[in-house]
Tab-separated table of C-alpha atoms and ligand atoms in Angstrom:
chain	number	residue	atom	x	y	z
A	131	MET	CA	75.685	-89.396	-133.917
A	132	ASN	CA	77.375	-86.533	-135.741
A	133	GLU	CA	80.416	-86.621	-138.056
A	134	ALA	CA	82.818	-85.604	-135.317
A	135	GLN	CA	81.687	-88.449	-133.117
A	136	LYS	CA	82.000	-90.929	-135.974
A	137	GLU	CA	85.533	-89.713	-136.591
A	138	LEU	CA	86.478	-90.094	-132.903
A	139	LEU	CA	85.093	-93.617	-132.858
A	140	ARG	CA	86.976	-94.467	-136.073
A	141	GLN	CA	90.207	-93.340	-134.415
A	142	LEU	CA	89.937	-95.898	-131.597
A	143	PRO	CA	92.317	-98.774	-132.301
A	144	ASP	CA	91.204	-102.366	-131.765
A	145	VAL	CA	92.100	-104.377	-128.683
A	146	ASP	CA	94.844	-106.435	-130.335
A	147	THR	CA	96.582	-103.347	-131.699
A	148	LEU	CA	96.513	-101.755	-128.258
A	149	LEU	CA	97.842	-104.917	-126.625
A	150	GLN	CA	101.064	-104.481	-128.612
A	151	ARG	CA	101.780	-101.086	-127.048
A	152	SER	CA	105.140	-101.049	-125.325
A	153	ALA	CA	103.711	-99.652	-122.069
A	154	PHE	CA	101.809	-102.918	-121.593
A	155	GLN	CA	104.669	-105.231	-122.607
A	156	SER	CA	106.715	-104.522	-119.473
A	157	LEU	CA	103.804	-105.022	-117.025
A	158	GLN	CA	104.070	-107.943	-114.645
A	159	LYS	CA	100.469	-108.845	-115.492
A	160	SER	CA	98.926	-111.694	-117.416
A	161	ARG	CA	97.729	-110.954	-120.945
A	162	ASN	CA	94.155	-111.546	-119.861
A	163	VAL	CA	94.272	-108.915	-117.202
A	164	VAL	CA	95.713	-106.372	-119.631
A	165	ARG	CA	93.255	-107.320	-122.353
A	166	ASP	CA	90.316	-106.977	-119.937
A	167	ALA	CA	91.516	-103.548	-118.795
A	168	ILE	CA	91.971	-102.383	-122.417
A	169	ARG	CA	88.507	-103.609	-123.285
A	170	THR	CA	86.928	-101.848	-120.319
A	171	VAL	CA	88.681	-98.548	-120.994
A	172	LEU	CA	87.784	-98.738	-124.710
A	173	GLU	CA	84.178	-99.366	-123.786
A	174	HIS	CA	84.180	-96.378	-121.392
A	175	ARG	CA	85.750	-94.222	-124.094
A	176	ARG	CA	83.179	-95.284	-126.722
A	177	ARG	CA	80.311	-94.472	-124.371
A	178	ALA	CA	81.891	-91.120	-123.456
A	179	ILE	CA	82.170	-90.231	-127.134
A	180	LEU	CA	78.606	-91.251	-127.896
A	181	GLU	CA	77.262	-89.269	-124.926
A	182	GLY	CA	79.268	-86.229	-125.963
A	183	ARG	CA	81.528	-86.308	-122.890
A	184	TRP	CA	84.734	-86.956	-124.841
A	185	GLU	CA	85.773	-84.722	-127.746
A	186	MET	CA	89.557	-85.138	-127.861
A	187	PRO	CA	91.327	-87.069	-130.608
A	188	PHE	CA	92.768	-90.458	-129.559
A	189	SER	CA	95.966	-90.011	-127.534
A	190	PRO	CA	97.945	-93.224	-127.016
A	191	GLU	CA	99.646	-91.793	-123.847
A	192	LEU	CA	96.335	-90.866	-122.202
A	193	PHE	CA	94.954	-94.245	-123.132
A	194	ASP	CA	97.969	-96.036	-121.574
A	195	GLN	CA	97.479	-94.089	-118.358
A	196	ALA	CA	93.763	-94.928	-118.191
A	197	VAL	CA	94.551	-98.625	-118.638
A	198	MET	CA	97.292	-98.553	-116.015
A	199	SER	CA	95.063	-96.937	-113.420
A	200	HIS	CA	92.317	-99.370	-114.216
A	201	ILE	CA	94.695	-102.270	-113.582
A	202	GLN	CA	95.869	-100.635	-110.342
A	203	ASP	CA	92.272	-100.231	-109.170
A	204	ALA	CA	91.529	-103.836	-109.887
A	205	ASP	CA	94.662	-104.843	-107.945
A	206	ARG	CA	93.505	-103.096	-104.797
A	207	GLY	CA	90.643	-105.444	-104.134
A	208	HIS	CA	87.092	-104.470	-103.460
A	209	LEU	CA	87.086	-104.844	-99.650
A	210	ARG	CA	89.671	-102.396	-98.470
A	211	ARG	CA	91.128	-100.828	-95.411
A	212	VAL	CA	89.897	-97.272	-94.838
A	213	ILE	CA	90.683	-94.498	-92.346
A	214	ASN	CA	87.696	-93.612	-90.158
A	215	GLY	CA	87.722	-89.907	-89.497
A	216	THR	CA	84.063	-89.759	-88.428
A	217	GLY	CA	84.571	-90.041	-84.665
A	218	THR	CA	81.978	-92.830	-84.561
A	219	VAL	CA	83.813	-95.658	-82.838
A	220	LEU	CA	81.620	-98.609	-83.805
A	221	HIS	CA	80.826	-97.509	-87.358
A	222	THR	CA	78.459	-100.111	-88.777
A	223	ASN	CA	79.351	-99.249	-92.425
A	224	LEU	CA	83.073	-99.329	-91.689
A	225	GLY	CA	83.311	-102.809	-90.224
A	226	ARG	CA	82.209	-102.062	-86.634
A	227	ALA	CA	84.808	-103.125	-84.039
A	228	VAL	CA	88.479	-102.974	-84.961
A	229	LEU	CA	90.373	-106.020	-83.758
A	230	ALA	CA	93.478	-105.647	-81.647
A	231	PRO	CA	96.398	-105.499	-84.106
A	232	GLU	CA	98.435	-107.960	-82.087
A	233	LEU	CA	95.912	-110.660	-82.936
A	234	ALA	CA	96.465	-110.313	-86.663
A	235	GLN	CA	99.681	-112.309	-86.856
A	236	ASN	CA	98.171	-115.244	-85.034
A	237	ILE	CA	95.031	-115.190	-87.176
A	238	ALA	CA	97.121	-115.089	-90.369
A	239	ASP	CA	99.301	-117.934	-89.122
A	240	LEU	CA	96.319	-120.089	-88.134
A	241	VAL	CA	94.349	-119.685	-91.305
A	242	SER	CA	97.279	-120.188	-93.653
A	243	HIS	CA	98.051	-123.555	-92.002
A	244	TYR	CA	96.139	-126.548	-90.770
A	245	ASN	CA	94.905	-126.183	-87.229
A	246	ASN	CA	92.972	-128.049	-84.543
A	247	LEU	CA	89.611	-126.399	-85.297
A	248	GLU	CA	87.695	-129.608	-84.638
A	249	TYR	CA	90.392	-131.869	-83.346
A	250	ASP	CA	91.137	-132.682	-79.725
A	251	LEU	CA	94.910	-132.810	-79.462
A	252	THR	CA	94.838	-134.604	-76.050
A	253	LEU	CA	92.294	-137.293	-76.814
A	254	ARG	CA	93.252	-137.709	-80.510
A	255	LYS	CA	89.628	-137.545	-81.612
A	256	ARG	CA	87.138	-135.176	-83.065
A	257	GLY	CA	86.736	-131.974	-81.040
A	258	ARG	CA	84.200	-129.179	-81.090
A	259	ARG	CA	84.968	-125.847	-82.629
A	260	ASP	CA	83.578	-123.694	-79.860
A	261	ASP	CA	85.657	-125.513	-77.264
A	262	HIS	CA	88.390	-122.963	-78.143
A	263	VAL	CA	86.479	-120.152	-76.461
A	264	ARG	CA	84.084	-121.953	-74.115
A	265	GLU	CA	86.137	-121.852	-70.968
A	266	LEU	CA	87.172	-118.253	-71.445
A	267	LEU	CA	83.582	-117.181	-72.014
A	268	CYS	CA	82.339	-119.054	-68.948
A	269	ARG	CA	85.104	-117.598	-66.825
A	270	LEU	CA	84.522	-114.013	-67.963
A	271	THR	CA	80.747	-114.102	-67.660
A	272	GLU	CA	80.333	-116.632	-64.799
A	273	ALA	CA	77.897	-118.577	-67.009
A	274	GLU	CA	77.697	-122.371	-66.971
A	275	ASP	CA	78.188	-122.807	-70.686
A	276	ALA	CA	78.660	-120.845	-73.894
A	277	LEU	CA	78.130	-121.175	-77.633
A	278	VAL	CA	79.247	-119.022	-80.572
A	279	VAL	CA	77.328	-118.408	-83.804
A	280	ASN	CA	77.662	-116.052	-86.743
A	281	ASN	CA	76.194	-112.899	-85.236
A	282	ASN	CA	73.775	-111.840	-82.530
A	283	ALA	CA	70.811	-111.989	-84.902
A	284	ALA	CA	71.686	-115.655	-85.436
A	285	ALA	CA	72.066	-116.103	-81.705
A	286	VAL	CA	68.541	-114.832	-81.013
A	287	LEU	CA	67.165	-116.978	-83.866
A	288	LEU	CA	68.873	-120.095	-82.484
A	289	VAL	CA	67.824	-119.471	-78.905
A	290	LEU	CA	64.159	-118.936	-79.765
A	291	THR	CA	63.992	-121.726	-82.371
A	292	SER	CA	65.553	-124.338	-80.099
A	293	LEU	CA	63.886	-123.352	-76.825
A	294	VAL	CA	60.524	-121.734	-77.582
A	295	SER	CA	59.367	-122.867	-81.036
A	296	GLY	CA	55.650	-123.471	-81.161
A	297	LYS	CA	55.099	-121.576	-77.912
A	298	GLU	CA	54.673	-117.967	-76.831
A	299	VAL	CA	57.520	-115.691	-75.901
A	300	VAL	CA	56.391	-112.915	-73.563
A	301	ILE	CA	58.017	-109.541	-74.262
A	302	SER	CA	57.382	-105.934	-73.298
A	303	ARG	CA	55.921	-103.568	-75.879
A	304	GLY	CA	58.701	-101.185	-74.992
A	305	GLU	CA	61.330	-103.698	-76.143
A	306	LEU	CA	60.137	-104.687	-79.634
A	307	VAL	CA	63.359	-103.325	-81.070
A	308	GLU	CA	64.406	-102.685	-84.633
A	309	ILE	CA	68.171	-102.798	-84.879
A	310	GLY	CA	68.528	-101.636	-88.471
A	311	GLY	CA	69.588	-103.591	-91.514
A	312	SER	CA	66.089	-105.174	-91.318
A	313	PHE	CA	66.630	-106.908	-87.964
A	314	ARG	CA	63.438	-106.544	-85.986
A	315	ILE	CA	62.849	-108.551	-82.856
A	316	PRO	CA	59.203	-109.338	-83.792
A	317	ASP	CA	60.309	-110.672	-87.185
A	318	VAL	CA	62.982	-112.869	-85.671
A	319	ILE	CA	60.489	-114.229	-83.145
A	320	GLU	CA	58.096	-115.109	-85.985
A	321	GLN	CA	60.907	-116.652	-88.064
A	322	SER	CA	61.787	-118.928	-85.184
A	323	GLY	CA	58.298	-120.374	-85.049
A	324	CYS	CA	57.347	-118.672	-81.791
A	325	PHE	CA	54.357	-116.461	-81.101
A	326	ILE	CA	54.864	-113.011	-79.646
A	327	ARG	CA	52.896	-112.224	-76.571
A	328	GLU	CA	53.299	-108.480	-76.132
A	329	VAL	CA	52.672	-107.035	-72.657
A	330	GLY	CA	52.578	-103.598	-71.114
A	331	THR	CA	52.755	-100.363	-73.072
A	332	THR	CA	55.486	-98.550	-74.967
A	333	ASN	CA	56.567	-96.564	-71.946
A	334	LYS	CA	55.613	-98.723	-68.972
A	335	THR	CA	55.630	-102.455	-68.346
A	336	HIS	CA	55.148	-103.960	-64.893
A	337	LEU	CA	55.942	-107.417	-63.576
A	338	ALA	CA	52.209	-108.043	-63.155
A	339	ASP	CA	51.804	-107.512	-66.944
A	340	TYR	CA	54.029	-110.530	-67.566
A	341	GLU	CA	52.471	-112.549	-64.785
A	342	ARG	CA	48.935	-112.063	-66.088
A	343	VAL	CA	49.601	-113.711	-69.481
A	344	ILE	CA	51.674	-116.697	-68.394
A	345	GLY	CA	49.837	-119.921	-69.123
A	346	GLU	CA	49.938	-123.252	-70.911
A	347	ALA	CA	51.193	-121.724	-74.159
A	348	THR	CA	54.041	-119.741	-72.637
A	349	GLY	CA	57.533	-120.910	-73.656
A	350	ALA	CA	59.775	-118.143	-72.243
A	351	LEU	CA	59.979	-114.610	-70.868
A	352	MET	CA	62.247	-112.346	-72.866
A	353	LYS	CA	63.988	-109.090	-72.204
A	354	VAL	CA	65.589	-107.142	-75.032
A	355	HIS	CA	68.041	-104.415	-74.178
A	356	THR	CA	66.859	-101.261	-75.884
A	357	SER	CA	70.390	-100.578	-76.974
A	358	ASN	CA	69.739	-98.129	-79.806
A	359	TYR	CA	67.028	-95.868	-78.400
A	360	ARG	CA	65.919	-94.503	-75.108
A	361	ILE	CA	62.491	-93.992	-73.699
A	362	VAL	CA	62.584	-91.080	-71.323
A	363	GLY	CA	60.037	-89.451	-69.043
A	364	PHE	CA	57.204	-91.422	-67.493
A	365	THR	CA	58.689	-94.877	-67.919
A	366	GLU	CA	59.070	-98.162	-66.164
A	367	SER	CA	60.446	-101.530	-67.150
A	368	VAL	CA	60.990	-104.745	-65.250
A	369	ASP	CA	64.561	-105.449	-64.363
A	370	ALA	CA	66.244	-108.696	-65.314
A	371	ALA	CA	66.331	-110.104	-61.739
A	372	ASP	CA	62.615	-109.661	-61.232
A	373	LEU	CA	61.781	-111.099	-64.640
A	374	ALA	CA	64.090	-114.111	-64.050
A	375	GLY	CA	62.490	-114.648	-60.615
A	376	LEU	CA	59.033	-114.713	-62.174
A	377	ALA	CA	60.155	-117.034	-64.992
A	378	HIS	CA	61.669	-119.524	-62.536
A	379	SER	CA	58.603	-119.554	-60.315
A	380	LYS	CA	56.720	-120.728	-63.413
A	381	HIS	CA	59.463	-123.127	-64.574
A	382	LEU	CA	60.171	-121.024	-67.663
A	383	PRO	CA	63.470	-119.791	-69.045
A	384	CYS	CA	64.268	-116.093	-68.928
A	385	ILE	CA	66.066	-114.971	-72.059
A	386	GLN	CA	67.891	-111.659	-72.381
A	387	ASP	CA	69.196	-110.179	-75.638
A	388	LEU	CA	71.804	-107.626	-74.544
A	389	GLY	CA	72.790	-106.438	-77.991
A	390	SER	CA	76.267	-105.288	-77.104
A	391	GLY	CA	78.370	-107.615	-75.025
A	392	LEU	CA	80.055	-105.789	-72.203
A	393	PHE	CA	82.610	-107.441	-69.932
A	394	ILE	CA	83.598	-104.165	-68.278
A	395	ASP	CA	81.542	-101.398	-66.747
A	396	LEU	CA	81.226	-98.466	-69.207
A	397	GLU	CA	81.266	-96.093	-66.226
A	398	THR	CA	84.982	-96.754	-65.862
A	399	LEU	CA	85.285	-95.113	-69.311
A	400	GLY	CA	83.170	-92.140	-68.255
A	401	LEU	CA	80.106	-93.349	-70.145
A	402	PRO	CA	76.614	-94.082	-68.822
A	403	HIS	CA	76.104	-97.539	-67.325
A	404	GLU	CA	74.987	-100.325	-69.641
A	405	PRO	CA	74.225	-103.820	-68.385
A	406	THR	CA	77.221	-106.151	-68.527
A	407	VAL	CA	76.957	-109.827	-69.418
A	408	ARG	CA	77.953	-110.790	-65.892
A	409	GLU	CA	75.181	-108.648	-64.454
A	410	ALA	CA	72.634	-110.350	-66.690
A	411	ILE	CA	73.847	-113.794	-65.626
A	412	SER	CA	73.964	-112.932	-61.924
A	413	ALA	CA	70.459	-111.457	-62.211
A	414	GLY	CA	69.419	-115.042	-62.994
A	415	CYS	CA	68.859	-114.881	-66.767
A	416	ASP	CA	69.039	-118.392	-68.138
A	417	VAL	CA	70.231	-117.428	-71.598
A	418	VAL	CA	71.993	-114.217	-72.606
A	419	THR	CA	72.899	-113.267	-76.179
A	420	PHE	CA	75.228	-110.505	-77.447
A	421	SER	CA	77.378	-109.410	-80.381
A	422	GLY	CA	81.108	-110.059	-80.652
A	423	ASP	CA	81.800	-106.883	-82.631
A	424	LYS	CA	79.991	-104.204	-80.735
A	425	LEU	CA	81.309	-102.944	-77.364
A	426	LEU	CA	83.088	-106.243	-76.781
A	427	GLY	CA	85.559	-105.158	-79.505
A	428	GLY	CA	86.029	-108.572	-81.163
A	429	PRO	CA	85.134	-110.150	-84.517
A	430	GLN	CA	81.597	-110.447	-85.853
A	431	ALA	CA	79.947	-113.204	-83.818
A	432	GLY	CA	76.881	-113.966	-81.807
A	433	ILE	CA	77.650	-115.232	-78.322
A	434	ILE	CA	75.184	-117.223	-76.259
A	435	VAL	CA	75.929	-117.864	-72.573
A	436	GLY	CA	73.795	-119.403	-69.902
A	437	LYS	CA	72.500	-122.555	-68.224
A	438	ALA	CA	74.142	-125.780	-69.414
A	439	ASN	CA	70.886	-127.610	-70.203
A	440	TYR	CA	69.584	-124.851	-72.467
A	441	ILE	CA	72.927	-124.461	-74.272
A	442	ALA	CA	73.053	-128.249	-74.738
A	443	ALA	CA	69.660	-128.162	-76.465
A	444	MET	CA	70.939	-125.450	-78.808
A	445	ARG	CA	74.028	-127.475	-79.605
A	446	ARG	CA	71.850	-130.350	-80.734
A	447	HIS	CA	69.650	-128.177	-82.967
A	448	PRO	CA	70.219	-128.606	-86.763
A	449	LEU	CA	70.362	-124.808	-87.217
A	450	ILE	CA	73.742	-124.757	-85.442
A	451	ARG	CA	75.397	-126.124	-88.557
A	452	ALA	CA	74.015	-123.263	-90.637
A	453	LEU	CA	75.019	-120.615	-88.107
A	454	ARG	CA	78.461	-121.839	-87.064
A	455	VAL	CA	81.522	-119.600	-87.218
A	456	ASP	CA	84.715	-119.927	-89.145
A	457	LYS	CA	88.208	-120.464	-87.787
A	458	MET	CA	89.118	-116.792	-88.488
A	459	THR	CA	86.317	-115.678	-86.241
A	460	LEU	CA	87.268	-118.074	-83.497
A	461	ALA	CA	90.893	-117.058	-83.670
A	462	GLY	CA	89.918	-113.377	-83.354
A	463	LEU	CA	87.455	-114.073	-80.584
A	464	GLU	CA	89.808	-116.243	-78.549
A	465	GLY	CA	92.512	-113.563	-78.801
A	466	THR	CA	90.079	-110.846	-77.774
A	467	LEU	CA	88.766	-112.835	-74.799
A	468	ARG	CA	92.336	-113.532	-73.630
A	469	LEU	CA	92.958	-109.801	-73.500
A	470	TYR	CA	90.001	-109.514	-71.102
A	471	ARG	CA	91.266	-112.423	-69.033
A	472	ASP	CA	94.724	-110.851	-68.835
A	473	GLU	CA	93.221	-107.458	-67.904
A	474	GLU	CA	94.762	-105.826	-70.954
A	475	ALA	CA	91.478	-105.116	-72.685
A	476	LEU	CA	91.361	-101.405	-71.958
A	477	GLN	CA	94.772	-100.775	-73.404
A	478	LYS	CA	94.827	-103.262	-76.245
A	479	ILE	CA	91.301	-103.479	-77.658
A	480	PRO	CA	90.990	-100.555	-80.052
A	481	THR	CA	87.231	-100.084	-79.467
A	482	LEU	CA	87.700	-99.694	-75.708
A	483	ALA	CA	90.835	-97.582	-76.134
A	484	ALA	CA	88.964	-95.245	-78.466
A	485	LEU	CA	86.077	-94.925	-76.047
A	486	ALA	CA	88.468	-94.362	-73.135
A	487	GLN	CA	90.385	-91.629	-74.944
A	488	SER	CA	90.015	-88.490	-72.820
A	489	SER	CA	89.203	-85.119	-74.300
A	490	ASP	CA	92.695	-83.989	-73.262
A	491	LEU	CA	94.344	-86.819	-75.182
A	492	CYS	CA	92.126	-86.129	-78.227
A	493	HIS	CA	93.223	-82.467	-77.953
A	494	LYS	CA	96.872	-83.392	-77.894
A	495	ARG	CA	96.532	-85.831	-80.803
A	496	GLY	CA	94.398	-83.365	-82.766
A	497	ALA	CA	97.084	-80.725	-82.340
A	498	ALA	CA	99.696	-83.173	-83.622
A	499	LEU	CA	97.635	-83.960	-86.731
A	500	ALA	CA	96.935	-80.237	-87.346
A	501	ALA	CA	100.661	-79.477	-87.039
A	502	ALA	CA	101.578	-82.241	-89.470
A	503	LEU	CA	99.027	-80.927	-91.993
A	504	ALA	CA	100.153	-77.350	-91.512
A	505	ALA	CA	103.778	-78.388	-92.070
A	506	ALA	CA	102.780	-79.916	-95.391
A	507	GLY	CA	102.007	-76.445	-96.689
A	508	LEU	CA	98.625	-77.318	-98.198
A	509	PRO	CA	96.593	-74.542	-99.850
A	510	ALA	CA	93.970	-74.838	-97.117
A	511	ASP	CA	93.024	-73.423	-93.725
A	512	ILE	CA	93.791	-75.906	-90.987
A	513	ALA	CA	92.134	-75.542	-87.613
A	514	LEU	CA	91.985	-77.607	-84.439
A	515	ILE	CA	88.309	-77.819	-83.412
A	516	GLU	CA	86.104	-79.492	-80.803
A	517	VAL	CA	83.928	-82.281	-82.173
A	518	ASP	CA	81.120	-84.503	-80.876
A	519	ASP	CA	82.150	-88.151	-81.114
A	520	SER	CA	79.727	-91.056	-80.702
A	521	VAL	CA	79.883	-94.696	-79.665
A	522	GLY	CA	77.904	-96.012	-82.667
A	523	GLY	CA	76.941	-99.593	-83.393
A	524	GLY	CA	73.516	-98.918	-81.960
A	525	ALA	CA	75.013	-98.553	-78.503
A	526	CYS	CA	74.672	-95.672	-76.062
A	527	PRO	CA	72.135	-93.640	-78.113
A	528	GLY	CA	72.337	-89.912	-77.601
A	529	VAL	CA	75.632	-90.133	-75.737
A	530	VAL	CA	78.135	-87.510	-76.958
A	531	MET	CA	81.815	-87.960	-76.229
A	532	PRO	CA	83.664	-84.627	-76.361
A	533	GLY	CA	86.566	-84.982	-78.753
A	534	TRP	CA	88.875	-82.970	-80.955
A	535	GLY	CA	89.452	-82.935	-84.674
A	536	VAL	CA	91.013	-81.045	-87.513
A	537	ALA	CA	88.924	-78.871	-89.834
A	538	ILE	CA	90.403	-78.447	-93.329
A	539	ARG	CA	88.970	-75.705	-95.557
A	540	PRO	CA	90.461	-75.578	-99.052
A	541	MET	CA	91.426	-72.103	-100.203
A	542	SER	CA	90.013	-72.803	-103.621
A	543	GLY	CA	87.532	-75.530	-104.429
A	544	SER	CA	85.120	-76.960	-101.876
A	545	ALA	CA	85.180	-79.319	-98.915
A	546	VAL	CA	82.803	-81.548	-100.882
A	547	GLU	CA	85.461	-81.975	-103.588
A	548	LEU	CA	88.094	-82.657	-100.956
A	549	GLU	CA	85.890	-85.250	-99.260
A	550	ALA	CA	85.285	-87.039	-102.594
A	551	GLY	CA	89.005	-86.941	-103.406
A	552	LEU	CA	90.022	-88.451	-100.072
A	553	ARG	CA	87.492	-91.243	-100.536
A	554	LYS	CA	89.433	-92.175	-103.704
A	555	ALA	CA	92.842	-92.153	-101.990
A	556	ASP	CA	94.989	-95.316	-101.866
A	557	CYS	CA	93.788	-95.723	-98.319
A	558	PRO	CA	90.369	-94.047	-98.571
A	559	ILE	CA	89.621	-91.513	-95.839
A	560	ILE	CA	86.075	-91.204	-94.570
A	561	ALA	CA	85.287	-87.838	-93.044
A	562	ARG	CA	82.440	-85.500	-92.222
A	563	ILE	CA	81.718	-82.083	-93.726
A	564	GLN	CA	80.746	-79.294	-91.291
A	565	HIS	CA	80.360	-75.625	-92.187
A	566	ASP	CA	82.177	-75.958	-95.528
A	567	ALA	CA	85.138	-77.670	-93.939
A	568	LEU	CA	86.241	-81.290	-93.978
A	569	VAL	CA	86.404	-82.513	-90.392
A	570	LEU	CA	88.608	-85.389	-89.235
A	571	SER	CA	88.013	-86.525	-85.686
A	572	VAL	CA	91.145	-88.078	-84.206
A	573	ARG	CA	89.399	-90.420	-81.768
A	574	THR	CA	88.894	-93.019	-84.473
A	575	VAL	CA	92.203	-92.406	-86.266
A	576	ALA	CA	95.321	-94.301	-85.176
A	577	ASP	CA	98.600	-92.423	-84.713
A	578	ASP	CA	100.233	-94.339	-87.538
A	579	GLU	CA	97.473	-93.169	-89.892
A	580	PHE	CA	98.391	-89.469	-89.497
A	581	SER	CA	101.101	-89.816	-92.108
A	582	ASP	CA	98.676	-91.552	-94.514
A	583	ILE	CA	96.344	-88.605	-94.123
A	584	VAL	CA	99.094	-86.079	-94.813
A	585	ARG	CA	100.166	-88.023	-97.883
A	586	ALA	CA	96.590	-88.261	-99.218
A	587	MET	CA	96.045	-84.533	-98.677
A	588	LYS	CA	99.267	-83.637	-100.501
A	589	ALA	CA	98.294	-85.906	-103.409
A	590	PHE	CA	94.828	-84.336	-103.565
A	591	PHE	CA	96.083	-80.732	-103.647
A	592	GLN	CA	98.874	-81.535	-106.083
A	593	ALA	CA	96.579	-83.275	-108.568
B	15	PLP	C1	72.893	-105.203	-82.464
B	15	PLP	C2	71.775	-105.932	-81.845
B	15	PLP	C3	71.362	-107.162	-82.380
B	15	PLP	C4	71.996	-107.742	-83.648
B	15	PLP	O1	73.333	-108.078	-83.458
B	15	PLP	P1	74.262	-108.472	-84.703
B	15	PLP	O2	75.509	-108.964	-84.083
B	15	PLP	O3	74.448	-107.174	-85.470
B	15	PLP	O4	73.570	-109.476	-85.502
B	15	PLP	C5	70.353	-107.838	-81.757
B	15	PLP	N1	69.772	-107.348	-80.656
B	15	PLP	C6	70.155	-106.167	-80.096
B	15	PLP	C7	69.449	-105.674	-78.880
B	15	PLP	C8	71.164	-105.417	-80.676
B	15	PLP	O5	71.558	-104.257	-80.146
């Protein structure tokens, strides 16, 4: 430490002196919050001086500002709303499916009051929490019974643990999927106390491959939808109906993990066909599992539908208590399912609406955003450009949805700086960088977020 650094450190007042500053007297904050903020900023300042990053004499005004912005940051909470400008509809890092906004009021109302989560209002006795969505799920999927757990990984774990533990589950080598975030089907199978019996090859598996290994030790046949990759070329897999037929002839359950839960045909949105839950059930699968927050467009949940006797066994399993969902989830799920029942899903579920957005509509909305940004007079080039959007969430791999976006190229400074600045905005904006421009795809941005974007851009360029 040199003399200059020593002098700078000496200039720093102590916490109690700083607490008396008038800027902090008028704050509507407890003394503890202000003291903590002062301590933190002082600590940062000391470190900056010691590391040679701060060489200015102590300025009370600058210090006040630093403390204020620290308090503001702390006020915003750690989990925050962001604007998704990436064009990836089910963005795993940005909370996956966006719930229909009209459900929010009901969820807020339910969770800030008592509710009948486990109370039967007709019979005046204890009820079951998944009764709130059971009928809807059965009606929408044509399954006999339904159960909801924390996520689809939990659903697969519960199904295998309760139905196949100690036995073999037969599965194609082409379907030993890794989902990401350390979810691998073989690991889950092991965790549930089952033994994997792999059949076939990576690219081809025939019905006879399954048939050959079925024996005393077999507990179930399983099909996993290869949702996040595609094997192309010389390939063959056994379809659900044939696998279910084989399973039933041997008195075994046929389990299918669908990954994404679809209640509508993706082809109606101009996307390639993916199996729907109803198709899996009508193919004869005894148990079908899927996520609540992928293509279904609801809250994070794992949904299990299928034959009543199997679901009943899962309900009795001790794991169910560890995997059960909260009232917030059930409120969001019930609301989402009702939109499907009322045939309003395509319009009102943001995930489906985003997927259904035509290139023409994206073009129109992109032009509106570009015009709003141009009108703000930013020192940047603004251009309407074509972009490749994607479904995300490990669904529809390789599928590109043609969309439109706005490319913003600052006249001075770089797109990298702009990107970093927007990430620090009051409502952080997450965007891509392409060819030295910041690119905002409009598919994943709501109309009412356009003005937030304009405001954040203005703030960035004025700072
Ligand atoms: C996504 C996925 C899972 C995991 O679902 P979560 O809801 O994320 O736990 C399991 N299986 C398949 C095939 C998937 O695509």
